[in-house]
Short mmCIF file of C-alpha atoms and ligand atoms in Angstrom, two decimals:
data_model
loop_
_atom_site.label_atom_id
_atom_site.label_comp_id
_atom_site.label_asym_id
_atom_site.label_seq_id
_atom_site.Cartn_x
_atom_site.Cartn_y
_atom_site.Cartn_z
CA UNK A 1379 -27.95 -12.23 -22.74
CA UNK A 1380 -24.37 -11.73 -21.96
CA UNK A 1381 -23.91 -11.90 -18.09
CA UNK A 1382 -23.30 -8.83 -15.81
CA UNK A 1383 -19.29 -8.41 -14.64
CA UNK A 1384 -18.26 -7.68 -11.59
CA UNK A 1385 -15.08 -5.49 -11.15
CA UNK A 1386 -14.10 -4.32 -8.01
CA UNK A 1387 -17.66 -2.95 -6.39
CA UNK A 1388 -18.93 -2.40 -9.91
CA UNK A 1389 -21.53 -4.27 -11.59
CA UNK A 1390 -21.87 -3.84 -15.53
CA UNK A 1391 -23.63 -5.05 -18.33
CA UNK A 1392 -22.48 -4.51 -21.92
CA UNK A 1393 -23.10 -1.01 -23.27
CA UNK A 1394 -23.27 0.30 -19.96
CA UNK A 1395 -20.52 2.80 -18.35
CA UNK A 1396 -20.06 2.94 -14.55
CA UNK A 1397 -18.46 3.94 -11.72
CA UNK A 1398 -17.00 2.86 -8.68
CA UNK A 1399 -13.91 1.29 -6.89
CA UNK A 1400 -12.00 -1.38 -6.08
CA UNK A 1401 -12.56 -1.80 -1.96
CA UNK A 1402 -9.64 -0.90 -0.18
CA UNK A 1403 -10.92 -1.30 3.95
CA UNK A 1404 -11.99 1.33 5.74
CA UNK A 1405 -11.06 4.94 7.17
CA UNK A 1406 -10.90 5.99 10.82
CA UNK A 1407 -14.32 7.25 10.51
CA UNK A 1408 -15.80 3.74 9.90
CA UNK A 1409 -16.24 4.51 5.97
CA UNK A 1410 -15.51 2.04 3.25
CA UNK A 1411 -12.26 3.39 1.19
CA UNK A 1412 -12.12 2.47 -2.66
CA UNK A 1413 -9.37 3.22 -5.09
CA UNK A 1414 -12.06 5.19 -7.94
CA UNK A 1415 -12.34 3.02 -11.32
CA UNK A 1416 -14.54 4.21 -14.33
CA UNK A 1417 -15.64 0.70 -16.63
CA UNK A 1418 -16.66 1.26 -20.13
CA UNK A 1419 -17.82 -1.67 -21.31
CA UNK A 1420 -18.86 -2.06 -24.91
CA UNK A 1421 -22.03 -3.96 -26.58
CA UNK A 1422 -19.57 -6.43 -28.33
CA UNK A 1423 -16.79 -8.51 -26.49
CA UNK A 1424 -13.20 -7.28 -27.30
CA UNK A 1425 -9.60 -6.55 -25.43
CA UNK A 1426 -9.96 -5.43 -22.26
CA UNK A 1427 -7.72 -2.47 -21.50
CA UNK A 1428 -6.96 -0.96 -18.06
CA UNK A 1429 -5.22 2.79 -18.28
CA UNK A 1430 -3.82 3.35 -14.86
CA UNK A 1431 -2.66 6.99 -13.42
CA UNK A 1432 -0.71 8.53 -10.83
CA UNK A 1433 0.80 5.27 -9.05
CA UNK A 1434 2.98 7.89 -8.21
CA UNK A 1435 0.85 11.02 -6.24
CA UNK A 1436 3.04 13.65 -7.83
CA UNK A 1437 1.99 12.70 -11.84
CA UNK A 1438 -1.40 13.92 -12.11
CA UNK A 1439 -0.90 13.58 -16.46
CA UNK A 1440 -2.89 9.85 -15.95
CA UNK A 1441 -6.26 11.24 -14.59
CA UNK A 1442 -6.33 14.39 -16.77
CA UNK A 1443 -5.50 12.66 -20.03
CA UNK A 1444 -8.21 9.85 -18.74
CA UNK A 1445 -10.65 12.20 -18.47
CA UNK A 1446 -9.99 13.81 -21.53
CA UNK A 1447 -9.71 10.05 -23.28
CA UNK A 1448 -13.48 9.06 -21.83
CA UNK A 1449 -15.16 12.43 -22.84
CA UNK A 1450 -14.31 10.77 -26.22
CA UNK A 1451 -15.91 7.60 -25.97
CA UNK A 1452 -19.22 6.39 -26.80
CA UNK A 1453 -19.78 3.25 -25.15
CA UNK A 1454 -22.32 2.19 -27.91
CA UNK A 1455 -19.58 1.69 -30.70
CA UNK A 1456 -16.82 0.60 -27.96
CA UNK A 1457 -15.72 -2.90 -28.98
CA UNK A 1458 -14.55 -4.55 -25.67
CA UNK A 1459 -13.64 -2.74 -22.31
CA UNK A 1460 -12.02 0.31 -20.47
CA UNK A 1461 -10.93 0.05 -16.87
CA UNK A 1462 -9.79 3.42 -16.11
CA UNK A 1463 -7.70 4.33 -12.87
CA UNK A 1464 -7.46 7.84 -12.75
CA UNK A 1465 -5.24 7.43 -9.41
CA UNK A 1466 -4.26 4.44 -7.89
CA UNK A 1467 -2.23 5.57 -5.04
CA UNK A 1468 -5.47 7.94 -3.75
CA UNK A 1469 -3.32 8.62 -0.09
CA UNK A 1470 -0.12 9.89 -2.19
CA UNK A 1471 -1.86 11.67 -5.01
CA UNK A 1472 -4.33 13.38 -2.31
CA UNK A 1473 -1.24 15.24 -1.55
CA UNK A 1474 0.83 15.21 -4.15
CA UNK A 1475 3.75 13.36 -2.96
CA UNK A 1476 5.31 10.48 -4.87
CA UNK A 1477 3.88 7.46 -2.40
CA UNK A 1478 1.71 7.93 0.69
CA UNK A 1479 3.05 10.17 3.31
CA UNK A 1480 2.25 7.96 5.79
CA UNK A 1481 3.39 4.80 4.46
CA UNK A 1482 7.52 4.61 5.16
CA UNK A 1483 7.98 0.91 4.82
CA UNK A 1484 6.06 0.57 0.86
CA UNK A 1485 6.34 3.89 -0.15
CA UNK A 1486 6.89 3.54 -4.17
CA UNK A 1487 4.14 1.77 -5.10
CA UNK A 1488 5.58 1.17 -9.12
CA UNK A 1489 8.28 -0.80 -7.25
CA UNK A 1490 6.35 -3.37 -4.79
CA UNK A 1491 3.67 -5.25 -7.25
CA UNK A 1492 2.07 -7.89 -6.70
CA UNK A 1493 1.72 -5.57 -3.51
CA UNK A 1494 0.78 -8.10 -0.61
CA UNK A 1495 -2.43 -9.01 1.21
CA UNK A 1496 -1.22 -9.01 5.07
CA UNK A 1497 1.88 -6.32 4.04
CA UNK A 1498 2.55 -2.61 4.59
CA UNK A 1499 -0.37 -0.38 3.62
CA UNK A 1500 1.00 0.59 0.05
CA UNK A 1501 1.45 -3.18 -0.52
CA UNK A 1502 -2.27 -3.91 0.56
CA UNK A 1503 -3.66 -1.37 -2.03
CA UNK A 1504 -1.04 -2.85 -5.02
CA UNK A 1505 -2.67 -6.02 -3.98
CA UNK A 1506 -6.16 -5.37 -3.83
CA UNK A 1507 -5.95 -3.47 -7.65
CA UNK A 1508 -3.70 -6.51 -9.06
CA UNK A 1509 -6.04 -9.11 -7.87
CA UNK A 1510 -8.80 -6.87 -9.78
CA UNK A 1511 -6.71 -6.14 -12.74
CA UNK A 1512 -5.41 -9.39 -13.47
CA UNK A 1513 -9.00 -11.31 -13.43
CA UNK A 1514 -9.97 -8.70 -16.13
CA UNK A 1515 -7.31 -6.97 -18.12
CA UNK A 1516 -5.69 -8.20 -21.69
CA UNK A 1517 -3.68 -5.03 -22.06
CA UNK A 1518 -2.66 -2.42 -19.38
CA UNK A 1519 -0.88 1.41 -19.85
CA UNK A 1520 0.13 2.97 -16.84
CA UNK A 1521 0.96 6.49 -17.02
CA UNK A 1522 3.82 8.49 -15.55
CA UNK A 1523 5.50 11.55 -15.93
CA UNK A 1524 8.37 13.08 -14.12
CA UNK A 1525 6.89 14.41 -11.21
CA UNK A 1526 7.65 17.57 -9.35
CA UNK A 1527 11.52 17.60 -10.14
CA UNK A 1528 11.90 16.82 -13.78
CA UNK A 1529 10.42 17.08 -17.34
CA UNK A 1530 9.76 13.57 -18.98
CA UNK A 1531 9.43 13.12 -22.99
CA UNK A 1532 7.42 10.77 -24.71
CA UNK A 1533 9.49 7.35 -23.68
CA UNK A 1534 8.01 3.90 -23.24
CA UNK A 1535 9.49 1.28 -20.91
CA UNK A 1536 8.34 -2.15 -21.82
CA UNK A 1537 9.10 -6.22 -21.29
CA UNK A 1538 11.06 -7.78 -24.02
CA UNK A 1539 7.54 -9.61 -24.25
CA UNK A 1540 5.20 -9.33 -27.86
CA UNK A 1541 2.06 -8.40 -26.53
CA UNK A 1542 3.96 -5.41 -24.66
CA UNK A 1543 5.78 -4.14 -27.73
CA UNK A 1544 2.81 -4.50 -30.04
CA UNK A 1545 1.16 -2.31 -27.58
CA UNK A 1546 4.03 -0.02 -26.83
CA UNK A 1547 3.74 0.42 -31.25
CA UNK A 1548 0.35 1.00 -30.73
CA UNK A 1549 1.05 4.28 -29.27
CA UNK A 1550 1.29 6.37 -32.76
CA UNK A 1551 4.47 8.38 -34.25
CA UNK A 1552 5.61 10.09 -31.21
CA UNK A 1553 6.00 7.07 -29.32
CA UNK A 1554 9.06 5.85 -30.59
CA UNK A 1555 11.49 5.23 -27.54
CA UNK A 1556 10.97 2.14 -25.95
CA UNK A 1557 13.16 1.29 -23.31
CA UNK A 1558 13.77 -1.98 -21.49
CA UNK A 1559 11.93 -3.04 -18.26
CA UNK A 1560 12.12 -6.33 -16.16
CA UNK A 1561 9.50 -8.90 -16.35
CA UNK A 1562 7.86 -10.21 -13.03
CA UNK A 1563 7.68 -7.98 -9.69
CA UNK A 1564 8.00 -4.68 -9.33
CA UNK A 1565 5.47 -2.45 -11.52
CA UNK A 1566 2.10 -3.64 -12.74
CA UNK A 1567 3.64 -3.75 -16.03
CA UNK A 1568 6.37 -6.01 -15.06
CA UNK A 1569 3.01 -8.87 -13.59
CA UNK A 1570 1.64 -8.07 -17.06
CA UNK A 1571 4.31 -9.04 -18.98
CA UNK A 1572 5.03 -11.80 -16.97
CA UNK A 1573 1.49 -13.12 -17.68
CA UNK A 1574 2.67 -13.00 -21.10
CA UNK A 1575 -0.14 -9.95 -21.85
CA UNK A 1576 0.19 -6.52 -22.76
CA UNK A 1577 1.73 -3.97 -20.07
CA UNK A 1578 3.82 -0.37 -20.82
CA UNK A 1579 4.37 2.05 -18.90
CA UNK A 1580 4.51 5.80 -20.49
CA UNK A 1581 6.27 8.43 -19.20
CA UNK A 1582 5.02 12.58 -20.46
CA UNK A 1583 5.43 15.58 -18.55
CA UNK A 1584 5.63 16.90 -15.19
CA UNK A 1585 5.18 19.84 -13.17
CA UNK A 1586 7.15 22.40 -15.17
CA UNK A 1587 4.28 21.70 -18.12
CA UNK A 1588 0.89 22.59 -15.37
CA UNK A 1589 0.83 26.44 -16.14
CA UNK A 1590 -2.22 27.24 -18.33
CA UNK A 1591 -2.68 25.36 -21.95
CA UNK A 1592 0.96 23.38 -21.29
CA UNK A 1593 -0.78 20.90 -19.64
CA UNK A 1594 -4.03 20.88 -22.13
CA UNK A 1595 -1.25 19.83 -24.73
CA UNK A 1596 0.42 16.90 -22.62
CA UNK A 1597 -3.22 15.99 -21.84
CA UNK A 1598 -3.85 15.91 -25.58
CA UNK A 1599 -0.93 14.16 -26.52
CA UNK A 1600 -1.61 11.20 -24.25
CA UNK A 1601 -5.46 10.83 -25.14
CA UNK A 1602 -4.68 11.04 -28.62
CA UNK A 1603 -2.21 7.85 -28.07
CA UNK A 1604 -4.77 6.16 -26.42
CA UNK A 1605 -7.37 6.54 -28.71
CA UNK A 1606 -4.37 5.44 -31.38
CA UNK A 1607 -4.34 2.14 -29.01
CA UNK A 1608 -7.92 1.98 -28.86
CA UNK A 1609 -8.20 1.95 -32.63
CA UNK A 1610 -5.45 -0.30 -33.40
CA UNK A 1611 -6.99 -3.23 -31.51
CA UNK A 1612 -9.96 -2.36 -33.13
CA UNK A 1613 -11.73 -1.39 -30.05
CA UNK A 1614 -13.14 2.02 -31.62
CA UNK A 1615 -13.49 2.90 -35.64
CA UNK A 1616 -10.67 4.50 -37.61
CA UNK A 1617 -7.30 4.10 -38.76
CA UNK A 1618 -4.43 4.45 -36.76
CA UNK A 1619 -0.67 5.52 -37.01
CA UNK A 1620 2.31 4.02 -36.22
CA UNK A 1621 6.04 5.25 -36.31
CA UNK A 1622 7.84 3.93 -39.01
CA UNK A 1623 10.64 2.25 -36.71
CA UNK A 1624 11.21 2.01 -32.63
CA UNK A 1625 14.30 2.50 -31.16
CA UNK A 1626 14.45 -0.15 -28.62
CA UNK A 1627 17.13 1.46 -25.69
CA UNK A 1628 17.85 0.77 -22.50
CA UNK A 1629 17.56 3.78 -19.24
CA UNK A 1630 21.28 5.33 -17.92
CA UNK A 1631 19.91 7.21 -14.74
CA UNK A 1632 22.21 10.23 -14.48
CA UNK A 1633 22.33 10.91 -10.57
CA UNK A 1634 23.83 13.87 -8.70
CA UNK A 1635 27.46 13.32 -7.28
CA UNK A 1636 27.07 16.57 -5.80
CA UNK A 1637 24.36 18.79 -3.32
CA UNK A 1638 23.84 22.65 -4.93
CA UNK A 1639 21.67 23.97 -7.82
CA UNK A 1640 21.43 21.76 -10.37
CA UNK A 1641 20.17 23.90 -14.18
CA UNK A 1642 19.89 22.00 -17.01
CA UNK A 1643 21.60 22.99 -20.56
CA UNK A 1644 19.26 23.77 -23.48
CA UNK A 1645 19.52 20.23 -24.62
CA UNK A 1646 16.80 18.91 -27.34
CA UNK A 1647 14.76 16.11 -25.57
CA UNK A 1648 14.32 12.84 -27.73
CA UNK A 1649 16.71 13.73 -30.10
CA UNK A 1650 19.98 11.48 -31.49
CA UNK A 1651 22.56 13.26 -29.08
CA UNK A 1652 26.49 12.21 -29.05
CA UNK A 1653 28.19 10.96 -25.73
CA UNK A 1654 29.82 13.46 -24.24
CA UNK A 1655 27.25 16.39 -24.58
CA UNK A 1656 27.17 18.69 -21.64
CA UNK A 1657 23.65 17.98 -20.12
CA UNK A 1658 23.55 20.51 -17.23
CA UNK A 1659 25.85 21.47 -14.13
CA UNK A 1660 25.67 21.69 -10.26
CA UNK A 1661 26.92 24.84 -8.49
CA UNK A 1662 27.42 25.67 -4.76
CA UNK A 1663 25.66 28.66 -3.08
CA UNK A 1664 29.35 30.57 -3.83
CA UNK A 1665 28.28 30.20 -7.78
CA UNK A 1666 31.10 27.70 -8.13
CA UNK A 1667 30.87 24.79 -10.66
CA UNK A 1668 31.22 21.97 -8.60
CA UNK A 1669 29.85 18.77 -11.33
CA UNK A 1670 29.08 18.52 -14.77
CA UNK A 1671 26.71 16.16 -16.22
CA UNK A 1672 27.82 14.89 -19.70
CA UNK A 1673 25.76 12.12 -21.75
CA UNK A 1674 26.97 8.82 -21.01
CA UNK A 1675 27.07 7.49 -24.34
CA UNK A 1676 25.68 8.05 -27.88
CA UNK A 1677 22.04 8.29 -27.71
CA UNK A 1678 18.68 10.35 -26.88
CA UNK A 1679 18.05 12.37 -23.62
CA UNK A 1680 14.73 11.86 -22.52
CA UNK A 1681 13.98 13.68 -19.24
CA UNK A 1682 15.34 16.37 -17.42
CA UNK A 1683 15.84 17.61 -13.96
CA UNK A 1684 13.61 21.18 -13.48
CA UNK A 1685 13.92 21.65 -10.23
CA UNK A 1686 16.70 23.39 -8.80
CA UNK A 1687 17.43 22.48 -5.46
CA UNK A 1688 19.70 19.06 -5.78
CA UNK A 1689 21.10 16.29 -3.26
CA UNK A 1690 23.47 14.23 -4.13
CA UNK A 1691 21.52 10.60 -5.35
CA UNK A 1692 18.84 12.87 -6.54
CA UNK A 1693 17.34 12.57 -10.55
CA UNK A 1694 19.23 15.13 -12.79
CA UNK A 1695 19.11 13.60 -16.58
CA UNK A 1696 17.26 10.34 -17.89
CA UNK A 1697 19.11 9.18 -20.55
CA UNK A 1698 18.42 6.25 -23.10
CA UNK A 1699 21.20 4.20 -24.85
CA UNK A 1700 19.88 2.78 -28.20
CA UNK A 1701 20.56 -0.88 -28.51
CA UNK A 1702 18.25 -1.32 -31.75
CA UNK A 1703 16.63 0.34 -34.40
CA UNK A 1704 13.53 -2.31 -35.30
CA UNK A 1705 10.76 -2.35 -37.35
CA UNK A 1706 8.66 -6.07 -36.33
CA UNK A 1707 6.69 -4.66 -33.39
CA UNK A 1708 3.44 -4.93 -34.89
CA UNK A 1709 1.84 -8.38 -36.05
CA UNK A 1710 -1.06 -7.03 -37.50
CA UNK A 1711 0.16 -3.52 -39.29
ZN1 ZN B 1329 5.97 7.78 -11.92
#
């Protein structure tokens, strides 16, 4: 009989699903904190993937497309096992801010992993989930989106690493922007590709896309990529898709020089786009033009600022400069 795992405060046998958390200390009240993990683990041994949401409290596209993803699943015919973080930064996502209110020092948690044992509080939960992750995760998605200031379109940032592109491929058609990412510290992505293993981390939506079915549909299209994953490591039946090419880019973060209104053009997201191309303007409360934001280079826009208000250093356009069409992301096609 295979042996029971232990993941975080979960205990699970194969074929079973469970929930739990991974212990995080406790709470002024004296009760035990946990960052929430669901664990599907299948009958027969297989990859074990981790999908990991809102890092960042503002992106709640990871535990709605999770949920969506697991109301799919039938642990009986599940080859290998799901870790699924529907929200790792609990503090930050409680109130929909980007890191933990509270936390000044660690704030961003996609910027701080390994995270740190005797750190700042943000640091202490990045640590406590890598030390989990790491002792049980092959391949690892983490899901962003762009928050409550812009609109984000199917990109993928990924380590010049194999096991990271083959998973990045493993996405399906509409995943075919993958930009460059570091290896080591930083995201959990970055510690996955270090280890040499599979880590990407997916960027779709953001607040503008909430009202009514908009968000059913960015939902939809991540669960559907998952379940692409899923079936391309042969983790659930059927066949999946792939794009026929990946354009492998790198991110040009177009920041205001300027505090006003920043509105956007009606540009066409994750499409070939020539440098130069207005992308949106800043005006002062006089309705005076005071910036223009033009495309840096030839390339794709990918993400867009939505909301209005705009300091100088703030996100206005995320752009992607293609530095390779290729086609040799996938070993086992
Ligand atoms: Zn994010």
């Amino acid at each position: 009989m295979a042996q029971a795992l232990q993941i975080g405060n979960v205990t699970v046998q194969p074929g079973e699903v469970k929930r739990g958390g991974i212990p995080l200390g406790t709470d002024m009240y004296g009760i035990e904190r946990a960052m929430p993990i669901i664990v599907y683990r299948g009958v027969e041994d297989g990859p074990r993937l981790w999908i990991n949401g809102a890092t960042h409290g503002d992106e709640p596209e990871g535990p709605y497309s999770i949920h969506l993803l697991l109301k799919q699943i039938d642990v009986t015919k599940l080859k290998g096992m799901i870790v699924a973080v529907p929200a790792m930064n609990v503090e930050a996502f409680t109130g929909g801010d980007r890191g933990d209110p509270r936390d000044t020092f660690s704030y961003d948690m996609n910027r701080i992993y390994p995270g740190k044992a005797d750190g700042y509080s943000t640091e202490r939960v990045a640590w406590a989930h890598w030390a989990v992750m790491k002792e049980h995760c092959d391949l690892q998605i983490a899901i962003h989106s762009g928050g409550d200031h812009s609109f984000l379109d199917t990109a993928i940032f990924a380590s010049d690493v194999p096991a990271s592109l083959e998973l990045a491929a493993a996405m399906g058609p509409d995943w075919n922007l993958i930009n460059a990412s570091s290896a080591g510290r930083g995201s959990p992505s970055s510690m996955m590709a270090e280890l040499g293993r599979g880590g990407i981390t997916v960027e779709l939506g953001g607040w503008c896309s909430m009202f009514k079915t908009d968000f059913h549909e960015v939902g939809r299209r991540l669960s559907d990529a998952y379940l692409n994953v899923l079936r391309h490591y042969g983790m659930i039946e059927g066949q999946p898709q792939y794009a026929d090419k990946w354009l492998r880019g790198h991110q040009v973060a177009l920041l205001a020089n300027s505090t006003g209104l920043f509105i956007g053009e009606d540009v066409q997201l994750r499409t070939a786009m020539k440098g130069g191309t207005v992308l949106g303007h800043i005006y002062n409360l006089y309705g005076d033009e005071i910036e223009t934001l033009y495309a840096p280079a030839d390339g794709q826009i990918f993400g867009l600022r939505f909301r209005v208000m705009t300091q100088t250093g703030d996100w206005c356009c995320f752009y992607a400069v293609i530095d390779a069409v290729r086609d040799d992301f996938l070993t086992r096609k």
